[in-house]
Amino acid sequence: LAKTTQPISMDSYEGQEVNITCSHNNIATNDYITWYQQFPSQGPRFIIQGYKTKVTNEVASLFIPADRKSSTLSLPRVSLSDTAVYYCLVGEHSNDYKLSFGAGTTVTVRA
Amino acid sequence: GAVVSQHPSRVICKSGTSVKIECRSLDFQATTMFWYRQFPKQSLMLMATSNEGSKATYEQGVEKDKFLINHASLTLSTLTVTSAHPEDSSFYICSATGPNEKLFFGSGTQLSVL
């Protein structure tokens, strides 16, 4: 299983763009990159998943360089409600994810 | 999207009693479900993998006789904390493999043992 490394915390202000980079140097050929968001006292919520290049949905964008050894989750124009912990997971199947919840990145958005 | 329902959301019990937590996949069948425990300001720690129709697989250090897991159907897995003690107080979360191999999580159960 590819190990992931993320910053422990990030601070931002409302309306700004937040970019969280996750390192996964040992990512395997068939691995996908998935990001989850967790609010206090709630279960994690799927945000976005990608394999290469760029993926965008209504919530975020995911940028993956050609070597796939890292990925960047981009949250456009954050609001206070985006304050949460963000987890980067890497694996081929969902069964791979069970062991790869790292510390996550605590994003704090201030007014 | 796929929904995983977890119940109860919060439970307070006396030391020595048993508590059952239910995890249901509402609109999909889940042959595999996972149970996690999360302490304040810490990440999710996998406790066990629940497979429908077979025994659960427990992670190292997790007592299978204390944390009983039953996955009797494709939509329901239960975690029973037997003879709960204050140190078992934690946030318990389940997840299930849903469509497109994505993990979907329940809303969690906050267990407080007095």
Short mmCIF file of C-alpha atoms in Angstrom, two decimals:
data_model
loop_
_atom_site.label_atom_id
_atom_site.label_comp_id
_atom_site.label_asym_id
_atom_site.label_seq_id
_atom_site.Cartn_x
_atom_site.Cartn_y
_atom_site.Cartn_z
CA LEU A 1 0.00 0.00 0.00
CA ALA A 2 1.29 3.41 -0.94
CA LYS A 3 2.03 5.59 2.05
CA THR A 4 0.72 9.13 1.93
CA THR A 5 2.08 12.31 3.45
CA GLN A 6 0.04 15.46 3.92
CA PRO A 7 0.52 18.68 5.86
CA ILE A 8 -0.95 18.44 9.33
CA SER A 9 -2.84 21.70 9.11
CA MET A 10 -3.60 24.67 6.89
CA ASP A 11 -5.26 27.99 7.63
CA SER A 12 -7.20 30.06 5.15
CA TYR A 13 -9.77 32.82 4.89
CA GLU A 14 -13.19 32.83 3.34
CA GLY A 15 -13.17 33.25 -0.41
CA GLN A 16 -9.61 32.01 -0.86
CA GLU A 17 -8.50 28.95 -2.75
CA VAL A 18 -7.03 26.16 -0.66
CA ASN A 19 -4.59 23.68 -2.15
CA ILE A 20 -3.60 20.58 -0.21
CA THR A 21 -0.76 18.50 -1.59
CA CYS A 22 -0.40 14.82 -0.81
CA SER A 23 2.79 12.89 -1.48
CA HIS A 24 2.56 9.24 -2.48
CA ASN A 25 5.95 8.31 -3.87
CA ASN A 26 5.25 4.58 -3.92
CA ILE A 27 1.98 4.75 -5.81
CA ALA A 28 1.39 1.64 -7.92
CA THR A 29 0.32 1.56 -11.54
CA ASN A 30 -3.26 0.55 -10.80
CA ASP A 31 -3.74 2.85 -7.79
CA TYR A 32 -6.33 5.59 -7.72
CA ILE A 33 -6.13 8.70 -5.55
CA THR A 34 -9.16 9.53 -3.47
CA TRP A 35 -9.87 12.41 -1.12
CA TYR A 36 -12.30 12.41 1.76
CA GLN A 37 -13.59 15.20 3.99
CA GLN A 38 -14.52 14.72 7.62
CA PHE A 39 -16.37 17.11 9.89
CA PRO A 40 -16.23 16.69 13.67
CA SER A 41 -18.40 13.84 14.93
CA GLN A 42 -19.27 12.69 11.41
CA GLY A 43 -18.07 9.96 9.11
CA PRO A 44 -15.77 10.86 6.20
CA ARG A 45 -17.43 11.99 2.98
CA PHE A 46 -16.11 11.25 -0.52
CA ILE A 47 -14.90 14.39 -2.32
CA ILE A 48 -13.11 13.38 -5.48
CA GLN A 49 -11.14 10.58 -7.10
CA GLY A 50 -8.64 10.55 -9.92
CA TYR A 51 -6.00 8.52 -11.70
CA LYS A 52 -4.03 11.08 -13.71
CA THR A 53 -4.09 14.66 -15.00
CA LYS A 54 -7.00 16.71 -13.71
CA VAL A 55 -10.41 15.87 -12.37
CA THR A 56 -13.03 18.45 -11.48
CA ASN A 57 -16.44 18.17 -9.91
CA GLU A 58 -18.84 20.58 -8.27
CA VAL A 59 -16.88 20.56 -5.03
CA ALA A 60 -13.18 20.44 -5.88
CA SER A 61 -10.46 19.81 -8.40
CA LEU A 62 -7.75 17.21 -8.23
CA PHE A 63 -4.45 17.78 -9.99
CA ILE A 64 -2.18 14.81 -10.60
CA PRO A 65 1.19 15.29 -12.31
CA ALA A 66 2.48 12.87 -14.89
CA ASP A 67 4.64 10.91 -12.44
CA ARG A 68 1.66 10.54 -10.07
CA LYS A 69 3.92 10.74 -7.04
CA SER A 70 1.83 13.52 -5.61
CA SER A 71 -1.59 15.06 -6.00
CA THR A 72 -3.16 18.37 -5.08
CA LEU A 73 -6.70 18.86 -3.90
CA SER A 74 -7.94 22.33 -4.75
CA LEU A 75 -10.90 23.83 -2.94
CA PRO A 76 -12.04 27.01 -4.72
CA ARG A 77 -13.35 29.96 -2.74
CA VAL A 78 -13.63 28.24 0.61
CA SER A 79 -16.23 29.16 3.18
CA LEU A 80 -16.39 28.62 6.92
CA SER A 81 -18.25 25.38 6.32
CA ASP A 82 -15.21 23.92 4.57
CA THR A 83 -13.38 23.75 7.89
CA ALA A 84 -12.71 20.02 8.22
CA VAL A 85 -10.09 17.30 8.07
CA TYR A 86 -9.14 16.18 4.57
CA TYR A 87 -7.70 12.72 3.95
CA CYS A 88 -5.75 11.57 0.91
CA LEU A 89 -6.02 7.84 0.21
CA VAL A 90 -4.26 5.76 -2.41
CA GLY A 91 -5.19 2.28 -3.53
CA GLU A 92 -6.42 0.05 -6.31
CA HIS A 93 -9.59 -1.07 -4.66
CA SER A 94 -11.61 0.18 -1.75
CA ASN A 95 -10.23 -2.66 0.32
CA ASP A 96 -6.86 -1.00 0.00
CA TYR A 97 -8.11 2.12 1.68
CA LYS A 98 -8.84 0.47 4.95
CA LEU A 99 -5.28 0.80 6.16
CA SER A 100 -4.22 4.05 4.63
CA PHE A 101 -6.00 6.69 6.64
CA GLY A 102 -3.14 8.92 7.67
CA ALA A 103 -3.39 11.90 9.95
CA GLY A 104 -5.13 14.00 7.34
CA THR A 105 -4.93 17.76 6.92
CA THR A 106 -6.96 19.97 9.22
CA VAL A 107 -8.13 22.95 7.21
CA THR A 108 -9.36 25.91 9.22
CA VAL A 109 -11.21 28.65 7.37
CA ARG A 110 -11.54 31.99 9.14
CA ALA A 111 -13.85 34.87 8.41
CA GLY B 1 -25.32 8.47 -4.26
CA ALA B 2 -24.87 5.44 -2.08
CA VAL B 3 -25.97 5.85 1.54
CA VAL B 4 -24.70 4.10 4.62
CA SER B 5 -26.86 4.51 7.69
CA GLN B 6 -25.38 4.05 11.14
CA HIS B 7 -27.43 3.84 14.33
CA PRO B 8 -27.44 5.04 17.04
CA SER B 9 -25.58 8.29 16.57
CA ARG B 10 -24.90 8.60 20.27
CA VAL B 11 -25.11 6.21 23.18
CA ILE B 12 -24.32 6.52 26.85
CA CYS B 13 -24.12 3.37 28.91
CA LYS B 14 -22.97 2.12 32.26
CA SER B 15 -19.74 0.23 32.65
CA GLY B 16 -20.24 -3.49 32.17
CA THR B 17 -23.14 -3.28 29.77
CA SER B 18 -23.11 -4.19 26.09
CA VAL B 19 -23.88 -1.84 23.24
CA LYS B 20 -24.87 -2.73 19.69
CA ILE B 21 -24.21 -0.44 16.75
CA GLU B 22 -25.88 -1.04 13.39
CA CYS B 23 -24.54 -0.20 9.96
CA ARG B 24 -26.83 -0.48 6.95
CA SER B 25 -26.25 0.09 3.26
CA LEU B 26 -29.54 1.60 2.18
CA ASP B 27 -29.43 1.47 -1.60
CA PHE B 28 -26.74 -1.02 -2.46
CA GLN B 29 -25.50 -4.39 -1.36
CA ALA B 30 -22.27 -4.47 0.57
CA THR B 31 -20.41 -7.74 0.78
CA THR B 32 -17.70 -6.00 2.75
CA MET B 33 -18.02 -3.47 5.52
CA PHE B 34 -15.36 -1.94 7.72
CA TRP B 35 -15.46 -0.81 11.33
CA TYR B 36 -13.24 1.97 12.60
CA ARG B 37 -12.60 3.68 15.89
CA GLN B 38 -11.56 7.28 16.18
CA PHE B 39 -10.33 9.08 19.27
CA PRO B 40 -10.52 12.88 19.55
CA LYS B 41 -8.22 14.68 17.13
CA GLN B 42 -6.87 11.40 15.78
CA SER B 43 -7.33 9.60 12.50
CA LEU B 44 -9.54 6.60 11.83
CA MET B 45 -8.16 3.31 13.07
CA LEU B 46 -9.42 0.19 11.39
CA MET B 47 -10.78 -2.36 13.85
CA ALA B 48 -12.09 -5.09 11.60
CA THR B 49 -13.31 -6.07 8.17
CA SER B 50 -16.78 -7.55 8.08
CA ASN B 51 -17.64 -10.00 5.31
CA GLU B 52 -21.18 -11.11 4.65
CA GLY B 53 -21.73 -14.69 5.66
CA SER B 54 -18.32 -15.24 7.21
CA LYS B 55 -16.30 -14.32 10.25
CA ALA B 56 -14.90 -10.86 10.54
CA THR B 57 -11.20 -10.22 10.19
CA TYR B 58 -9.82 -8.25 13.12
CA GLU B 59 -6.80 -6.00 13.07
CA GLN B 60 -3.92 -6.68 15.39
CA GLY B 61 -4.62 -5.60 18.93
CA VAL B 62 -8.41 -5.60 18.59
CA GLU B 63 -10.12 -8.12 20.88
CA LYS B 64 -12.60 -10.12 18.84
CA ASP B 65 -14.44 -11.33 21.94
CA LYS B 66 -14.97 -7.78 23.07
CA PHE B 67 -15.95 -6.30 19.74
CA LEU B 68 -18.39 -8.76 18.21
CA ILE B 69 -19.15 -8.24 14.55
CA ASN B 70 -22.01 -9.83 12.69
CA HIS B 71 -22.64 -9.38 8.97
CA ALA B 72 -25.69 -11.53 8.45
CA SER B 73 -27.00 -9.89 5.30
CA LEU B 74 -25.73 -7.89 2.36
CA THR B 75 -27.08 -4.69 3.84
CA LEU B 76 -26.44 -4.98 7.55
CA SER B 77 -23.41 -5.30 9.78
CA THR B 78 -23.48 -4.89 13.54
CA LEU B 79 -20.76 -4.15 16.06
CA THR B 80 -21.41 -5.11 19.66
CA VAL B 81 -19.15 -3.72 22.33
CA THR B 82 -19.43 -6.26 25.11
CA SER B 83 -18.93 -5.40 28.76
CA ALA B 84 -18.04 -1.86 27.87
CA HIS B 85 -15.62 0.09 30.04
CA PRO B 86 -14.74 3.79 30.08
CA GLU B 87 -11.67 3.17 27.93
CA ASP B 88 -14.00 1.91 25.17
CA SER B 89 -15.50 5.38 24.91
CA SER B 90 -14.81 6.53 21.39
CA PHE B 91 -16.31 7.46 18.05
CA TYR B 92 -17.11 4.33 16.03
CA ILE B 93 -17.58 4.55 12.26
CA CYS B 94 -18.57 1.97 9.69
CA SER B 95 -18.03 2.01 5.96
CA ALA B 96 -19.09 -0.11 3.03
CA THR B 97 -17.79 -0.67 -0.45
CA GLY B 98 -20.36 0.81 -2.76
CA PRO B 99 -20.75 1.45 -6.46
CA ASN B 100 -17.57 2.03 -8.44
CA GLU B 101 -15.50 0.57 -5.62
CA LYS B 102 -15.83 3.73 -3.57
CA LEU B 103 -15.99 3.67 0.21
CA PHE B 104 -19.11 5.15 1.77
CA PHE B 105 -19.16 5.92 5.46
CA GLY B 106 -21.81 5.96 8.13
CA SER B 107 -22.33 9.06 10.23
CA GLY B 108 -20.63 7.51 13.23
CA THR B 109 -21.62 6.56 16.76
CA GLN B 110 -20.30 8.38 19.80
CA LEU B 111 -20.05 5.90 22.64
CA SER B 112 -19.66 7.16 26.18
CA VAL B 113 -19.20 4.60 28.92
CA LEU B 114 -19.75 5.88 32.45
#
